[in-house]
Short mmCIF file of C-alpha atoms in Angstrom, two decimals:
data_model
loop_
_atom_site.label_atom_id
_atom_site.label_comp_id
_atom_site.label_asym_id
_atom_site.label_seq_id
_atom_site.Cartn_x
_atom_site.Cartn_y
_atom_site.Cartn_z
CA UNK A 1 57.46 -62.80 -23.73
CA UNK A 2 58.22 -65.01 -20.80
CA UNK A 3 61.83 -64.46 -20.99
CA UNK A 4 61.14 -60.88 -20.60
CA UNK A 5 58.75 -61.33 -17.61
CA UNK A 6 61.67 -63.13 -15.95
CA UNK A 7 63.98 -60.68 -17.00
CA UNK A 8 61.89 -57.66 -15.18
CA UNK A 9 61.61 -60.06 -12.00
CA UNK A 10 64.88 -60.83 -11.56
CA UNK A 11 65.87 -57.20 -11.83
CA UNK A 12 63.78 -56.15 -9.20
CA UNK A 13 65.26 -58.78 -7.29
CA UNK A 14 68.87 -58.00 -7.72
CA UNK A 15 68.29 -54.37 -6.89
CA UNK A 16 66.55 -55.33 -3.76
CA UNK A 17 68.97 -57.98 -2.60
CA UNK A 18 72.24 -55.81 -3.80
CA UNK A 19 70.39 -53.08 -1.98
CA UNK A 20 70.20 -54.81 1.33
CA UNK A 21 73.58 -56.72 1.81
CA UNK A 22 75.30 -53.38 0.91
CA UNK A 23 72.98 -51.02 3.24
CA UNK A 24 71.31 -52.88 5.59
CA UNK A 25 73.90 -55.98 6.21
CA UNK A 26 76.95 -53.38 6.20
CA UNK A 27 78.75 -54.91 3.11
CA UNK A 28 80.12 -51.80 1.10
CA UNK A 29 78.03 -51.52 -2.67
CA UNK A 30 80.82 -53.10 -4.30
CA UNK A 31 81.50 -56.45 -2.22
CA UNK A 32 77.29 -56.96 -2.56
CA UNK A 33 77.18 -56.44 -6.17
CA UNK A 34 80.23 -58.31 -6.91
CA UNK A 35 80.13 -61.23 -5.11
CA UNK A 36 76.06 -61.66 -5.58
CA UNK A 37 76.69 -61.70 -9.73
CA UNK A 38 79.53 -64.27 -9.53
CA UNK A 39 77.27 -66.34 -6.99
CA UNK A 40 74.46 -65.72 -9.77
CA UNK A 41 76.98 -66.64 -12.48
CA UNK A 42 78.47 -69.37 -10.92
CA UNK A 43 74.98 -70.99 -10.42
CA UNK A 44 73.84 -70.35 -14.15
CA UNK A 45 77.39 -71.78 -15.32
CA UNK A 46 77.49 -74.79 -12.75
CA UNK A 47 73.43 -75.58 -14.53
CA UNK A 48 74.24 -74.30 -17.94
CA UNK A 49 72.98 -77.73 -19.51
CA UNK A 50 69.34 -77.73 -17.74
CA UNK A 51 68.69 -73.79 -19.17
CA UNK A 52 68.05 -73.08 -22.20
CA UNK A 53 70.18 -70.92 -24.04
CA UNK A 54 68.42 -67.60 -24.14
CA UNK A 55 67.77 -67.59 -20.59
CA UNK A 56 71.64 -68.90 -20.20
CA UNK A 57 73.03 -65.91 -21.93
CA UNK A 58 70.47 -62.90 -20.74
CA UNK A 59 69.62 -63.64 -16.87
CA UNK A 60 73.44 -63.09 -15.44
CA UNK A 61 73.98 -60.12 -17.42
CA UNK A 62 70.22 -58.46 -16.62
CA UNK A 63 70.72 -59.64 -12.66
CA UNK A 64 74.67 -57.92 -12.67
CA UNK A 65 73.62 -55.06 -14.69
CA UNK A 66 70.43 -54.53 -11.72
CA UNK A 67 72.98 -55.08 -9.05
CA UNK A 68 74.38 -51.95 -10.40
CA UNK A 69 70.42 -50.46 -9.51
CA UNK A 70 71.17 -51.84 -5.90
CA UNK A 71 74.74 -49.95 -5.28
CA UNK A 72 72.53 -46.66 -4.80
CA UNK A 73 73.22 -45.63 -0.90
CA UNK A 74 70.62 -45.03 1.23
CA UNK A 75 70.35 -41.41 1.09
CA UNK A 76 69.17 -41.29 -2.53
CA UNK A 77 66.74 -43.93 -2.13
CA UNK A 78 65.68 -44.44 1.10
CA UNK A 79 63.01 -47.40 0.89
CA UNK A 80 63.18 -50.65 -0.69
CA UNK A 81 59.90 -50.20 -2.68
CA UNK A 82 62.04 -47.36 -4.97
CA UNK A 83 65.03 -49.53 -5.40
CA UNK A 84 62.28 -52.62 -6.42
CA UNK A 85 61.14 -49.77 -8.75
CA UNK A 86 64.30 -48.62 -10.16
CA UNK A 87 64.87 -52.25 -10.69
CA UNK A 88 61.82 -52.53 -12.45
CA UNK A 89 62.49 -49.80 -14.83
CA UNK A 90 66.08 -51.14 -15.52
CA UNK A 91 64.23 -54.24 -16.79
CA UNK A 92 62.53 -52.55 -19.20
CA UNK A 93 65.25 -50.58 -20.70
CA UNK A 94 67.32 -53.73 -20.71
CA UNK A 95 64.69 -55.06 -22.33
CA UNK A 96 64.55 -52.68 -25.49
CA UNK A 97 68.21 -51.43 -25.00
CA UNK A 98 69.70 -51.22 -28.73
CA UNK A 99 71.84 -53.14 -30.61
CA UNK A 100 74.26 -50.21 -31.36
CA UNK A 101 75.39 -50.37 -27.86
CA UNK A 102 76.02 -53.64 -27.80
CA UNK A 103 79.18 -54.80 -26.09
CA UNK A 104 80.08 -51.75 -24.94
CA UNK A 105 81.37 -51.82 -21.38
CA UNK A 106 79.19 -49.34 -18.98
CA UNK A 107 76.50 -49.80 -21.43
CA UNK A 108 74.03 -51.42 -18.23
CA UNK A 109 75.61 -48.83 -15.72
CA UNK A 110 74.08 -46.25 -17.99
CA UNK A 111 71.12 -48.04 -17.91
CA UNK A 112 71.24 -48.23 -14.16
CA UNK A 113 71.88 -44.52 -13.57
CA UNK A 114 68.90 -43.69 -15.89
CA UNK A 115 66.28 -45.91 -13.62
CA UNK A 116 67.68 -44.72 -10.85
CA UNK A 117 67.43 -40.71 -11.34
CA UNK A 118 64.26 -41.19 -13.09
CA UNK A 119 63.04 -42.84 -10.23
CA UNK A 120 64.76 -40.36 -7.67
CA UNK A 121 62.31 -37.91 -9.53
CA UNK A 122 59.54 -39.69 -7.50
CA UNK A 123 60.09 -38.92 -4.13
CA UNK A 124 60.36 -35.41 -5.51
CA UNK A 125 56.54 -34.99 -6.12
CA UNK A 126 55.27 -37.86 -3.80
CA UNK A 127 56.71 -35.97 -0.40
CA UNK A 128 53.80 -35.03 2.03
CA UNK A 129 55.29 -31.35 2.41
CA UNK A 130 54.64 -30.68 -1.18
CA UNK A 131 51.56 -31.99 -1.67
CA UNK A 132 50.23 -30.37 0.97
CA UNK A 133 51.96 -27.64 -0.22
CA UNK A 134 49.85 -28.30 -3.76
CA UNK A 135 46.92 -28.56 -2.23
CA UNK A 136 46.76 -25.44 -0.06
CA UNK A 137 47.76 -23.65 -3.58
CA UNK A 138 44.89 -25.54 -5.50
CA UNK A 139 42.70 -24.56 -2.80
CA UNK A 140 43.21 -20.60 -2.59
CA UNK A 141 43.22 -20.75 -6.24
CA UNK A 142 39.62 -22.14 -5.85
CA UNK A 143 38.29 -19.88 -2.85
CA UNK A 144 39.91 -16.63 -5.09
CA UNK A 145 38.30 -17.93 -8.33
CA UNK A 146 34.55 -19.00 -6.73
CA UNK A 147 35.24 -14.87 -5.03
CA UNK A 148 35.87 -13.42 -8.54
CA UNK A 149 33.11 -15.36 -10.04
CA UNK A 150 30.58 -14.06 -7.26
CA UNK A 151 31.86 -10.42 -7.58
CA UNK A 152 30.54 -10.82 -11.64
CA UNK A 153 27.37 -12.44 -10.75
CA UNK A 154 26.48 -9.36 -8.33
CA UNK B 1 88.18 -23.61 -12.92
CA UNK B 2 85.70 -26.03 -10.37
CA UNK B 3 82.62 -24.73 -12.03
CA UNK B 4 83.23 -25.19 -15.13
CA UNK B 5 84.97 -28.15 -14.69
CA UNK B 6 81.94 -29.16 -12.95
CA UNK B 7 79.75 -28.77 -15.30
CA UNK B 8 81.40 -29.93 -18.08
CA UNK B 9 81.34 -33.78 -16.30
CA UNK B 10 77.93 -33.15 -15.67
CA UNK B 11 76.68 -32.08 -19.23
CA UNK B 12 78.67 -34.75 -20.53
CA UNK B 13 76.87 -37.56 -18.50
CA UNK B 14 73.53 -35.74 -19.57
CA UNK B 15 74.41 -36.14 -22.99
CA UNK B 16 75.60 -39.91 -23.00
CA UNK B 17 73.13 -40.52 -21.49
CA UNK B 18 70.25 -39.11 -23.97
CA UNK B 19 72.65 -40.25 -26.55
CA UNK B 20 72.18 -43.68 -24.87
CA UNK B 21 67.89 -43.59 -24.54
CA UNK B 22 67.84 -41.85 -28.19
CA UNK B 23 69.62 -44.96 -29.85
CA UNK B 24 66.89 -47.01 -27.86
CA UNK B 25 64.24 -44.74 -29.33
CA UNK B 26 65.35 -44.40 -33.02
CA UNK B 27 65.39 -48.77 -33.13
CA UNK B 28 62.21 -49.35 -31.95
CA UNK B 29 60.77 -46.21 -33.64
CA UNK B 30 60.33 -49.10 -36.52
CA UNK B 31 57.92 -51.17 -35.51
CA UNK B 32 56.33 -49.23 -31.98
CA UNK B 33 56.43 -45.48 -33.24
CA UNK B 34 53.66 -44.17 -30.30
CA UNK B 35 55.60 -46.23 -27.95
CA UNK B 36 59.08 -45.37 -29.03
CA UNK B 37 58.14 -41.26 -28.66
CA UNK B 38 56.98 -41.57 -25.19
CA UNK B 39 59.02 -44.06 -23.64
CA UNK B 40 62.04 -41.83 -25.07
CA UNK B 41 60.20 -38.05 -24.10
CA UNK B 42 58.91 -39.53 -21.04
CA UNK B 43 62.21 -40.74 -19.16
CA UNK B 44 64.10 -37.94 -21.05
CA UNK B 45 61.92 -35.34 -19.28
CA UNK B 46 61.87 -37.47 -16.22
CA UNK B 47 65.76 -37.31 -16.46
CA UNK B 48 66.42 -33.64 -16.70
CA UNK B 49 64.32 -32.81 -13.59
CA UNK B 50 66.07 -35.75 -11.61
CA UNK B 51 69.36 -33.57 -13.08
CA UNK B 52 68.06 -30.41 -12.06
CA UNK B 53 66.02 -30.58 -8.86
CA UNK B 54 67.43 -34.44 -7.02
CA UNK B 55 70.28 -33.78 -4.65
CA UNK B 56 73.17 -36.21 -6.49
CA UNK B 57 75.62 -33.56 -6.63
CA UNK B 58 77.82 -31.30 -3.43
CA UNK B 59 78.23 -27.62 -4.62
CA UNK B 60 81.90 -27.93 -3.92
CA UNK B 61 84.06 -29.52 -6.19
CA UNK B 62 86.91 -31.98 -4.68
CA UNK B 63 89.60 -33.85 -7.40
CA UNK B 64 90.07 -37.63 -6.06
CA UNK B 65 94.05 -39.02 -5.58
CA UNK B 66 95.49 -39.87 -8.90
CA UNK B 67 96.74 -42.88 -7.37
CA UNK B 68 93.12 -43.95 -7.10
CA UNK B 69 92.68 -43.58 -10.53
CA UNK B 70 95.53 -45.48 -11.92
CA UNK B 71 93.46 -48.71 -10.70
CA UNK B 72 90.88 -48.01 -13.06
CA UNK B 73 92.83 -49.38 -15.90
CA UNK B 74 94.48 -51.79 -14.09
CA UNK B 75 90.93 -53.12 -12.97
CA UNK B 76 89.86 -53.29 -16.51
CA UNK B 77 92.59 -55.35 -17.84
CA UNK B 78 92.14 -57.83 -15.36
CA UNK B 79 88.74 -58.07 -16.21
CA UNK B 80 89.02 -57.91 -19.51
CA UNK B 81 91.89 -61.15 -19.47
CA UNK B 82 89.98 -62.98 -17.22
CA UNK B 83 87.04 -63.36 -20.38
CA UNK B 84 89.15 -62.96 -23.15
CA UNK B 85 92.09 -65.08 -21.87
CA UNK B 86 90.76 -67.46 -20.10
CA UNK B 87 87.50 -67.22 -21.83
CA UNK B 88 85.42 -67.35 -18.34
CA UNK B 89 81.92 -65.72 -18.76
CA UNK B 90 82.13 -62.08 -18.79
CA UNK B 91 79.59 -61.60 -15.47
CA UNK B 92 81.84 -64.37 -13.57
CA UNK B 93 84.84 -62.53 -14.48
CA UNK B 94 83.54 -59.02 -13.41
CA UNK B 95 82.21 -60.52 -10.23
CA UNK B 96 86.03 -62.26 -9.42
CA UNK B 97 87.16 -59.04 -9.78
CA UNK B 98 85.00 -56.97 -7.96
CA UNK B 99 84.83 -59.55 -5.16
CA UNK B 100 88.52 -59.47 -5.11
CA UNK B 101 88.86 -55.72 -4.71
CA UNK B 102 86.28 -55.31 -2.47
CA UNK B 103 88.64 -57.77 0.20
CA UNK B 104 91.34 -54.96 -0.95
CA UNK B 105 90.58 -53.03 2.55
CA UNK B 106 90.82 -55.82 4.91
CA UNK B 107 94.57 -56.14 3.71
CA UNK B 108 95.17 -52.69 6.42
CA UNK B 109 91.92 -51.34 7.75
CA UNK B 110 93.27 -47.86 9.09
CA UNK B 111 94.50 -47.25 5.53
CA UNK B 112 92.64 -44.26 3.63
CA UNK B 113 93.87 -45.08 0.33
CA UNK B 114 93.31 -48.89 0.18
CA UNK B 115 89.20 -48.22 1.44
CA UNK B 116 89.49 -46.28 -1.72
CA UNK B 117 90.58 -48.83 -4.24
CA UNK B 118 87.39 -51.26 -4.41
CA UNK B 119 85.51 -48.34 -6.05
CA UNK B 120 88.35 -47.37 -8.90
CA UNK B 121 88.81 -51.37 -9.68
CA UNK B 122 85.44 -51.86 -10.04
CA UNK B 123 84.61 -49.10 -11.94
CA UNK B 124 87.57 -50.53 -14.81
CA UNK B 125 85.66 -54.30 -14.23
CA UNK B 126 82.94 -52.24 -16.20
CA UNK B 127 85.06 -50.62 -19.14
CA UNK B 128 87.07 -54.54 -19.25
CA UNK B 129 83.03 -56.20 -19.62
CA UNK B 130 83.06 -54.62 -22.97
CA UNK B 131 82.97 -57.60 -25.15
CA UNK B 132 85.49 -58.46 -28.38
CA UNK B 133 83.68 -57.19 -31.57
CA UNK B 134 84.19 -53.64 -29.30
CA UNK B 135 87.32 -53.77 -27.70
CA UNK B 136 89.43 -55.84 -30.53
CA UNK B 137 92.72 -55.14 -28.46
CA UNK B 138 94.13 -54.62 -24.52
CA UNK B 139 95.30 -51.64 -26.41
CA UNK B 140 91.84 -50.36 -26.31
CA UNK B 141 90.80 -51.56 -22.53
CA UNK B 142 93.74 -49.15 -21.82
CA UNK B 143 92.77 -46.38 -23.29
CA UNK B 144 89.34 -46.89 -22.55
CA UNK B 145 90.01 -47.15 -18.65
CA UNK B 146 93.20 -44.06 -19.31
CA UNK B 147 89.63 -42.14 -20.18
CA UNK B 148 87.35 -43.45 -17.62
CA UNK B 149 89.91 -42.75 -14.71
CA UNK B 150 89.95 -39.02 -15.57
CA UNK B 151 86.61 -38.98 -15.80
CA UNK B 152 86.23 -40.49 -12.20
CA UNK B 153 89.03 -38.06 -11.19
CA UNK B 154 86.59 -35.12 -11.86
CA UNK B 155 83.57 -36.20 -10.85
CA UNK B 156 84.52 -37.12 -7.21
CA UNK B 157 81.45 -35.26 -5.58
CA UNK B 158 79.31 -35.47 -8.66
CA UNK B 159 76.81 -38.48 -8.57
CA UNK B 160 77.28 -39.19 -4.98
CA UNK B 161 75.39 -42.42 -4.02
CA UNK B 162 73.94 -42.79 -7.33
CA UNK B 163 73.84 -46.22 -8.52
CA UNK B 164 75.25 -46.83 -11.98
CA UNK B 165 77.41 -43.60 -12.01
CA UNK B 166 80.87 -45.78 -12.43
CA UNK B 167 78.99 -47.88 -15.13
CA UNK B 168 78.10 -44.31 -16.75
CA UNK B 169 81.84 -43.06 -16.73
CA UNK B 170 83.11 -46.52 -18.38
CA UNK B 171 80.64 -46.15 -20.95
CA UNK B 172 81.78 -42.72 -21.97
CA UNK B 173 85.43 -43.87 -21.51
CA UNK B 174 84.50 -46.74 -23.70
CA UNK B 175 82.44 -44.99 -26.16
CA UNK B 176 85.52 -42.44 -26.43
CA UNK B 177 87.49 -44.09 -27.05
CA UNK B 178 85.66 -46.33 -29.82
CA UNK B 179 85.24 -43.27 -31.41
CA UNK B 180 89.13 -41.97 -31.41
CA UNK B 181 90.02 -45.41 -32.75
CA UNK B 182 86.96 -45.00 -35.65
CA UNK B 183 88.67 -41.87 -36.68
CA UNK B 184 91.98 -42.66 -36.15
CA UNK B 185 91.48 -46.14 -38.00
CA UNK B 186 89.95 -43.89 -41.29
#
């Protein structure tokens, strides 16, 4: 249960932190997600005695497969809260992903891709013009209802 | 010819992909079925409106240099030695050689097609993470990264920005080609 916490965490991380040496520090996706991971696996490698296994073997892949979450440019995601959100979601499909895949190379690209377009989907219905938009619809769709309603009364 | 070529890579990325969150679904449906349906229906639907209304692809349709391409499997072999071989861990050997392609540039910074390079390389770092019960041979990485560099020939303008869309083409390469060797193996 912990493990998994941590897993989720350090995804959201690793998409932030990919997501700002690449964007905001000028780096080019692949230089930030490469050379994060191998700093990341380095560390875990250089340690491996003091962490236990399970945390050994899952955190590097989880925080290279979220760096993956972090290579999105800046004009599909614009704000760091989505890319901490994509993250997030990558955590939990990393967390269930099946064992059929296993091994397969591209298998947490996939992943990433998924979190990111389904989290792409939220600026869709979260933009001010639509919903205003919505709620000038909602709203004549009120006024014409309360008028039909009144026209039955009389 | 573009269109359809167009949407072939793009239906073919759909489908990987819900072949991908279905295989997630049907092993937890076990033990979590409520959870496993809407997880599963719930980034599924999620998915197909990011597919149909999000702006990740241009309407026209550009081919990227072959040369580009051929670094995909080159890129995964590397990779792919570097955990096998030398039996480093599999994210310290991507990272070597994604940080080593992504210095690729500096080498001539006016040149086109070296800026280009960093992305094909580390595109075959992902097929070459596959790990040994998978890919049993180099044979394989080969083929596997033969397959994911057409792929990422076609879908130059597809995807644009998205992150995870080289990881997506190595995993179809990859899970190509696992199934051509299935079938060719029986």
């Amino acid at each position: 249960m912990l493990l998994n916490f941590v897993i989720v965490i350090v995804s959201m991380l690793s998409a932030i932190s990919t997501f700002y040496l690449s964007e905001h520090r000028k780096q080019g996706a692949v230089r930030a997600s490469a050379l994060l991971s191998l700093m990341v696996g380095i560390l875990f490698s250089l340690f491996k005695s003091s962490i236990p296994t399970d945390y050994y073997n899952q955190i590097p892949v989880a925080f290279i497969g979220a760096s993956f979450v972090g290579m999105v440019s800046s004009r599909a995601l614009q704000h760091f809260r989505l890319v901490g959100f994509a993250g997030f979601i990558f955590g939990i499909i990393y967390i269930n992903s099946s064992h059929f895949f296993k091994g397969y190379g591209g298998a947490l690209g996939t992943s990433a891709s998924i979190s990111i377009m389904v989290t792409m989907c939220v600026p869709i219905y979260l933009s001010k013009r639509k919903r205003l938009n919505g709620l000038i619809v909602m709203r004549k769709w009120i006024f014409r209802n309360n008028k039909r309603s009144r026209k039955k009364v009389h | 010819m573009n269109k359809t070529i167009r949407f072939i890579v793009i239906f073919l990325l759909l489908i990987f992909q819900i072949l991908f969150l279905s295989m997630i679904g049907l092993e937890n449906y076990q033990h979590k079925k409520w959870q496993a349906i809407l997880f599963i229906v719930g980034i599924s639907a999620l998915l197909l409106i990011a597919y149909l209304k999000a702006p990740l692809h241009h309407h026209e349709h550009d081919i990227e240099d072959i040369l580009v391409a051929i670094w995909v499997p080159i890129g995964a072999v590397v990779c792919y030695s570097l955990h096998t071989y030398l039996h480093l861990e599999i994210v310290i050997s991507a990272g070597i050689t994604g940080t080593l392609a992504s210095f690729l540039p500096n080498l001539n910074k006016k040149s086109d097609y070296l800026s280009k390079l960093p992305v094909a390389i580390y595109c075959g770092t992902f097929v070459g993470m596959s790990s040994v019960n998978i890919a049993k041979n180099i044979g394989f990485i080969i083929a596997a990264g033969i397959f994911t560099g057409v792929l990422l020939l076609l879908s130059k303008n597809l995807f644009l920005g998205v992150g995870g869309k080289l990881g997506t083409l190595a995993f179809v390469g990859v899970t190509i080609a696992s199934f051509l060797y299935y079938i060719l193996h029986i």
